PDB file of C-alpha atoms in Angstrom:
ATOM      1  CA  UNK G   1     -38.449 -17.622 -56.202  1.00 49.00           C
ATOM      2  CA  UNK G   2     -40.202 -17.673 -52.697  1.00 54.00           C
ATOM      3  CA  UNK G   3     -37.933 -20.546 -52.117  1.00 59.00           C
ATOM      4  CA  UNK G   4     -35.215 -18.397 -52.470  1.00 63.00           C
ATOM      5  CA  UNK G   5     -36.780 -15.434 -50.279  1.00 62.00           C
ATOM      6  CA  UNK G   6     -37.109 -17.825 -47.353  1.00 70.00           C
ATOM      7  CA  UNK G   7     -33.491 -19.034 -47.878  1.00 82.00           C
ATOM      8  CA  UNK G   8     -32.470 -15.492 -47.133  1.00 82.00           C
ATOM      9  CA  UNK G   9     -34.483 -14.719 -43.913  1.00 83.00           C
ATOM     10  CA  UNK G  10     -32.350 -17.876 -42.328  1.00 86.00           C
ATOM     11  CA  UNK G  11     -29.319 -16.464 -43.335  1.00 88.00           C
ATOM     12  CA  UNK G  12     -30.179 -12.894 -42.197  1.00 89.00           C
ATOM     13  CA  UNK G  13     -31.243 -14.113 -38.815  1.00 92.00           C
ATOM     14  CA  UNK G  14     -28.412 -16.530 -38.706  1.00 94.00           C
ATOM     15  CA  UNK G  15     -26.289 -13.328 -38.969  1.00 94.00           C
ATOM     16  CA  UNK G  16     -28.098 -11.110 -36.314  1.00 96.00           C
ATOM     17  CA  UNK G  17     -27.832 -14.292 -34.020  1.00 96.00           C
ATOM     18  CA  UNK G  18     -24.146 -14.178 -34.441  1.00 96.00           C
ATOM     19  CA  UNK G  19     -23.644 -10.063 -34.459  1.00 95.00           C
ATOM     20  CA  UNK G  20     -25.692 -10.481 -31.082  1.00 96.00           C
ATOM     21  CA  UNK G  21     -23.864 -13.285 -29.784  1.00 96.00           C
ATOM     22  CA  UNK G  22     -20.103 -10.954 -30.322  1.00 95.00           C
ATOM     23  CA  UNK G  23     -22.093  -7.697 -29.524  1.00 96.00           C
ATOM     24  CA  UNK G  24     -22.828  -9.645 -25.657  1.00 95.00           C
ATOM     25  CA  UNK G  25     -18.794 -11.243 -25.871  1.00 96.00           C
ATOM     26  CA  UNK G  26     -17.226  -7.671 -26.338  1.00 96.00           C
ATOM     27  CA  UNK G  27     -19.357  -6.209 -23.872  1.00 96.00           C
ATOM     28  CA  UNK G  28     -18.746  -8.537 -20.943  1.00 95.00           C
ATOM     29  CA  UNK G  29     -14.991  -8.418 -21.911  1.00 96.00           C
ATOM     30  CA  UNK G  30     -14.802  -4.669 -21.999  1.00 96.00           C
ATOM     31  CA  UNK G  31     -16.957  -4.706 -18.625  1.00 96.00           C
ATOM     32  CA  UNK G  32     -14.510  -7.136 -17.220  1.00 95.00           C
ATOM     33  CA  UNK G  33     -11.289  -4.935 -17.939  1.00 96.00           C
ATOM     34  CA  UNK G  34     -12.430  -1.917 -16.369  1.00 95.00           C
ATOM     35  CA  UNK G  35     -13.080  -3.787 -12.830  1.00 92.00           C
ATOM     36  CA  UNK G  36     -10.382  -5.199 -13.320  1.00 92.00           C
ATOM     37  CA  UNK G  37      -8.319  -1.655 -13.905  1.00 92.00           C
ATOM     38  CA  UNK G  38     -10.416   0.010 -10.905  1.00 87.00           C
ATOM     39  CA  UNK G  39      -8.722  -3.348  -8.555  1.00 84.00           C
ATOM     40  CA  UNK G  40      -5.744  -1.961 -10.173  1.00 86.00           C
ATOM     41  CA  UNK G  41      -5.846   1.399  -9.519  1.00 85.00           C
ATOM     42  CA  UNK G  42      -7.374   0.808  -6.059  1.00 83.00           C
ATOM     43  CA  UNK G  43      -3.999  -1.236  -5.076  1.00 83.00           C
ATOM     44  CA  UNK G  44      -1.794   1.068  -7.060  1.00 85.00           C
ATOM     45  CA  UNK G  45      -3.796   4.099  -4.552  1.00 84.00           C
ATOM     46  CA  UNK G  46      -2.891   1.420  -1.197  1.00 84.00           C
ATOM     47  CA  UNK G  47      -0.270   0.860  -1.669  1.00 87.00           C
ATOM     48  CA  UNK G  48       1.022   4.584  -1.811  1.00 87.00           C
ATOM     49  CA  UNK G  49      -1.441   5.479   1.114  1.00 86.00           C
ATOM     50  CA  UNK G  50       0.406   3.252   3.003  1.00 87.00           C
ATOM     51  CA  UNK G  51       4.113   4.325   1.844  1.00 89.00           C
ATOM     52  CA  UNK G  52       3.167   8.225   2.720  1.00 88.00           C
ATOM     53  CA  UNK G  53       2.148   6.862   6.377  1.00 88.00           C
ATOM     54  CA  UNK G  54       5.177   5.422   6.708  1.00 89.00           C
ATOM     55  CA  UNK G  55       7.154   8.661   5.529  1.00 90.00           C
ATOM     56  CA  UNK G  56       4.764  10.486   7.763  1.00 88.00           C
ATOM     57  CA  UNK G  57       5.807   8.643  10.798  1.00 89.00           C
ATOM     58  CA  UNK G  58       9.382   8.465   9.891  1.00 89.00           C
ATOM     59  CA  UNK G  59       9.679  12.902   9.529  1.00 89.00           C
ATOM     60  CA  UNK G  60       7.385  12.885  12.868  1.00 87.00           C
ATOM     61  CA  UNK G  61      10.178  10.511  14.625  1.00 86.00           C
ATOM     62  CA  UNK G  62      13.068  12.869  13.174  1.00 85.00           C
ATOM     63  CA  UNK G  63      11.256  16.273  13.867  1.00 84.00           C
ATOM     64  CA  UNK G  64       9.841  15.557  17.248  1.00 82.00           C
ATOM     65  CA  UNK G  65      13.119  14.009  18.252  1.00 81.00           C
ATOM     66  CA  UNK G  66      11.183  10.983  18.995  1.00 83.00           C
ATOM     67  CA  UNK G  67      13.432   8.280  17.956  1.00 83.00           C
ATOM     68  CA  UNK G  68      15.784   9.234  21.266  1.00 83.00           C
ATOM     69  CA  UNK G  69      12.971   7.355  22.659  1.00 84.00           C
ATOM     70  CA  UNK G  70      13.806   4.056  21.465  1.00 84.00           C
ATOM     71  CA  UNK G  71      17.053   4.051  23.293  1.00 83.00           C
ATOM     72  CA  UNK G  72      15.531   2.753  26.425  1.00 81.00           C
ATOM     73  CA  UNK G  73      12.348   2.114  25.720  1.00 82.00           C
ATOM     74  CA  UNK G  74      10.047  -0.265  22.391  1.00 81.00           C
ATOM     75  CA  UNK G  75       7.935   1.983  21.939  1.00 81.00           C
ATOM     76  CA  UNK G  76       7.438   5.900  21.857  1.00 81.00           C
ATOM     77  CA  UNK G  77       4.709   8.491  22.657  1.00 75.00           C
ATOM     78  CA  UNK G  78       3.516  10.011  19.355  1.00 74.00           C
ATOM     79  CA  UNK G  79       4.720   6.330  18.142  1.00 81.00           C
ATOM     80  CA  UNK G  80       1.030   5.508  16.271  1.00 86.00           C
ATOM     81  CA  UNK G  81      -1.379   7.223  14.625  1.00 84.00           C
ATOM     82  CA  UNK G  82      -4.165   6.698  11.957  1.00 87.00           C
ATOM     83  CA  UNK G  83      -4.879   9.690   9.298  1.00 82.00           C
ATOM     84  CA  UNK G  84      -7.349  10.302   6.570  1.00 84.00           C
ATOM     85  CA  UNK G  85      -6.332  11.908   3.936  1.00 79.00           C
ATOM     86  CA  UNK G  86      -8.903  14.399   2.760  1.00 80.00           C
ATOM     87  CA  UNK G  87      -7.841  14.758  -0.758  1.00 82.00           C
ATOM     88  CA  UNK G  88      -8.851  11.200  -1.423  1.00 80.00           C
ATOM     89  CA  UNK G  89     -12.316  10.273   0.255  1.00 79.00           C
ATOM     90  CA  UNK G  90     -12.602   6.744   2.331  1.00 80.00           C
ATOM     91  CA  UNK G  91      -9.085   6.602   2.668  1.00 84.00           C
ATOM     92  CA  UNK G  92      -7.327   5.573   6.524  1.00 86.00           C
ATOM     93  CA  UNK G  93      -4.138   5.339   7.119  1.00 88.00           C
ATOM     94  CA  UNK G  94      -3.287   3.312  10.292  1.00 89.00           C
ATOM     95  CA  UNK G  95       0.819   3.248  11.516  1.00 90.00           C
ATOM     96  CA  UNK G  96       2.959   2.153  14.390  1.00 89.00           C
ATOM     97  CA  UNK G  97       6.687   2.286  15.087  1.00 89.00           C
ATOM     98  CA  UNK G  98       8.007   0.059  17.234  1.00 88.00           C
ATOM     99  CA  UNK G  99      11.778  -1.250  18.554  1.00 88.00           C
ATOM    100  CA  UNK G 100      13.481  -4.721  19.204  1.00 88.00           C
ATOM    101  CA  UNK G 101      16.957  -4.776  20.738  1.00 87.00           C
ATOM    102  CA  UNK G 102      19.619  -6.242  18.770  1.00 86.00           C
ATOM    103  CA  UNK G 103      21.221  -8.839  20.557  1.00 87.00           C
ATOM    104  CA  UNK G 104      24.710  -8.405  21.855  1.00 85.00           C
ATOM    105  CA  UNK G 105      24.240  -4.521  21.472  1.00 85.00           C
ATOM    106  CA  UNK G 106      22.436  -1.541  22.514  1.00 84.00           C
ATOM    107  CA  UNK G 107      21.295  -1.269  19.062  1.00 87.00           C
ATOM    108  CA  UNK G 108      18.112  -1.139  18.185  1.00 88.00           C
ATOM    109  CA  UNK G 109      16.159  -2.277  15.364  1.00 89.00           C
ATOM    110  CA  UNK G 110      12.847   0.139  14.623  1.00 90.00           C
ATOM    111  CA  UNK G 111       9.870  -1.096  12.364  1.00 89.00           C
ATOM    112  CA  UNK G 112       7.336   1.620  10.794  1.00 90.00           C
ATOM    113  CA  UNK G 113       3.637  -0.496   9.908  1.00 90.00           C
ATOM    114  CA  UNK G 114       2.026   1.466   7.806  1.00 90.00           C
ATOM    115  CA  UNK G 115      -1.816  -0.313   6.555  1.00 88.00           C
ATOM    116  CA  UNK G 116      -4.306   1.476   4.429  1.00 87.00           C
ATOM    117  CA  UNK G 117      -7.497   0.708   3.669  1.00 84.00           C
ATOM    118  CA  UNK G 118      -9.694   2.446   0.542  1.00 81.00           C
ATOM    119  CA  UNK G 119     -13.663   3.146   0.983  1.00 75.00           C
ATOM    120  CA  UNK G 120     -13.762   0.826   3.937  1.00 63.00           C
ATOM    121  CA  UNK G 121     -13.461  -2.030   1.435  1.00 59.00           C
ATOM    122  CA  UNK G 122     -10.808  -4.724   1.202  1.00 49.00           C
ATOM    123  CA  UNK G 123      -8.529  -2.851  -0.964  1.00 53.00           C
ATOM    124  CA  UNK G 124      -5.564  -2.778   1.797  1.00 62.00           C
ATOM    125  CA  UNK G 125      -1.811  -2.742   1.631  1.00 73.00           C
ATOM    126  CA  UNK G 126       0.485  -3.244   4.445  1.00 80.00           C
ATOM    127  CA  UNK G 127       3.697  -2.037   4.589  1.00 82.00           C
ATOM    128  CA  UNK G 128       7.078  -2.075   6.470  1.00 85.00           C
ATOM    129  CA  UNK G 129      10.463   0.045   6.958  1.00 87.00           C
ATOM    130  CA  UNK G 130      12.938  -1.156   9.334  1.00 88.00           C
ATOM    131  CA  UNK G 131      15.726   0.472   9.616  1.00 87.00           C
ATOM    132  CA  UNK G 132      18.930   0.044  12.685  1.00 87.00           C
ATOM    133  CA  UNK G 133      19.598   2.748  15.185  1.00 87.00           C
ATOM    134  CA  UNK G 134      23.441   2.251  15.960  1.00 88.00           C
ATOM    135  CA  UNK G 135      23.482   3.713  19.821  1.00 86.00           C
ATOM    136  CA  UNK G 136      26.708   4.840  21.482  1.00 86.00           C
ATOM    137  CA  UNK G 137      27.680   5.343  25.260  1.00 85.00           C
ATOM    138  CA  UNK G 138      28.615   9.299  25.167  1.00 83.00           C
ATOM    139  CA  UNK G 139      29.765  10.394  29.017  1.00 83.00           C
ATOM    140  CA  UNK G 140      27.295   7.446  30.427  1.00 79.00           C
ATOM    141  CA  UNK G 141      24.247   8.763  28.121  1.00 83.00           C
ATOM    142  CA  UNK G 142      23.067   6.338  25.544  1.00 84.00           C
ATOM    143  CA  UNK G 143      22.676   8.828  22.595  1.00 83.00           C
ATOM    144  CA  UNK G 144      21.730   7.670  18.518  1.00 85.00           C
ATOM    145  CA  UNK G 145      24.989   7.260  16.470  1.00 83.00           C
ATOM    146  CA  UNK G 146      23.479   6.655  12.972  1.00 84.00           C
ATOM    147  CA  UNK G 147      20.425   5.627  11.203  1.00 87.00           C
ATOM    148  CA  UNK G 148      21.371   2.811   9.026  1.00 83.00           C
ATOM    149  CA  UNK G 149      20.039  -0.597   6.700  1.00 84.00           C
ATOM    150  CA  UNK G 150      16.868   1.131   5.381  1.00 86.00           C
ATOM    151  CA  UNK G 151      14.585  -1.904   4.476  1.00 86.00           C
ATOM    152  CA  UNK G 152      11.026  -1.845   2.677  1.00 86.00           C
ATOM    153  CA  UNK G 153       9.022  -4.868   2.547  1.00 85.00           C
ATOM    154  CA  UNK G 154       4.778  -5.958   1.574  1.00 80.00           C
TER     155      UNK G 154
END
């Protein structure tokens, strides 16, 4: 019988070996998932931090008649900016708007940069609009026609 006794102690420590070795497996998995969800989620937050400074600049070009600007000129006062936005802490928002001319026309071709950054780590996202301003001769004044060929791109 104390054969038999000793028999079982190997198995039962055989088992708590193994229930210890899938214990440590399921815990480094789970641990691995949620980093992985917080990169997520940290991207996911970027990349709309950086859309809404985009949008930001765009309304502030349109309300502050500041696109007029890039008739004769690349860039524009009021034309950059960074922001924080105070319902989500560590967040900056940094954005410029700039013009190229289109060749063969007074047209001009405007790009919003929009990059945000999350608590100062390297969870940016960088992103563009670019979008044509068709420009017209009116009486001798170059003066915006239309707003035309919205394009987003990383």
């Amino acid at each position: 019988m104390s054969k038999k006794k000793g028999v079982s102690l190997v198995y039962v420590i055989i088992v708590m070996v193994l229930a210890t070795i899938f214990a440590a497996s399921i815990s480094v998995l789970t641990r691995a998932n949620t980093m992985q969800a917080k990169v997520q989620k940290d991207n996911r937050d970027a990349y709309y931090l950086a859309r809404s400074g985009i949008e930001l600049m765009y309304e502030n070009l349109k309300i502050n008649n500041l696109m007029q600007g890039f008739v004769n000129h690349n860039t524009v006062s009021g034309g950059s900016f960074s922001h924080k936005f105070s319902d989500i802490p560590g967040s900056v928002v940094d954005v410029k708007a700039t013009a190229v001319q289109v060749v063969g026309s007074d047209n001009k071709i405007v790009t919003i940069t929009s990059k945000a950054k999350l608590n100062g780590v390297s969870e940016d996202e960088k992103l563009e609009l670019r979008f044509e301003l068709v420009i017209k001769n009116d009486a001798g004044n170059k003066i915006i026609d239309t707003i035309r060929d919205f394009r987003w791109s990383r």
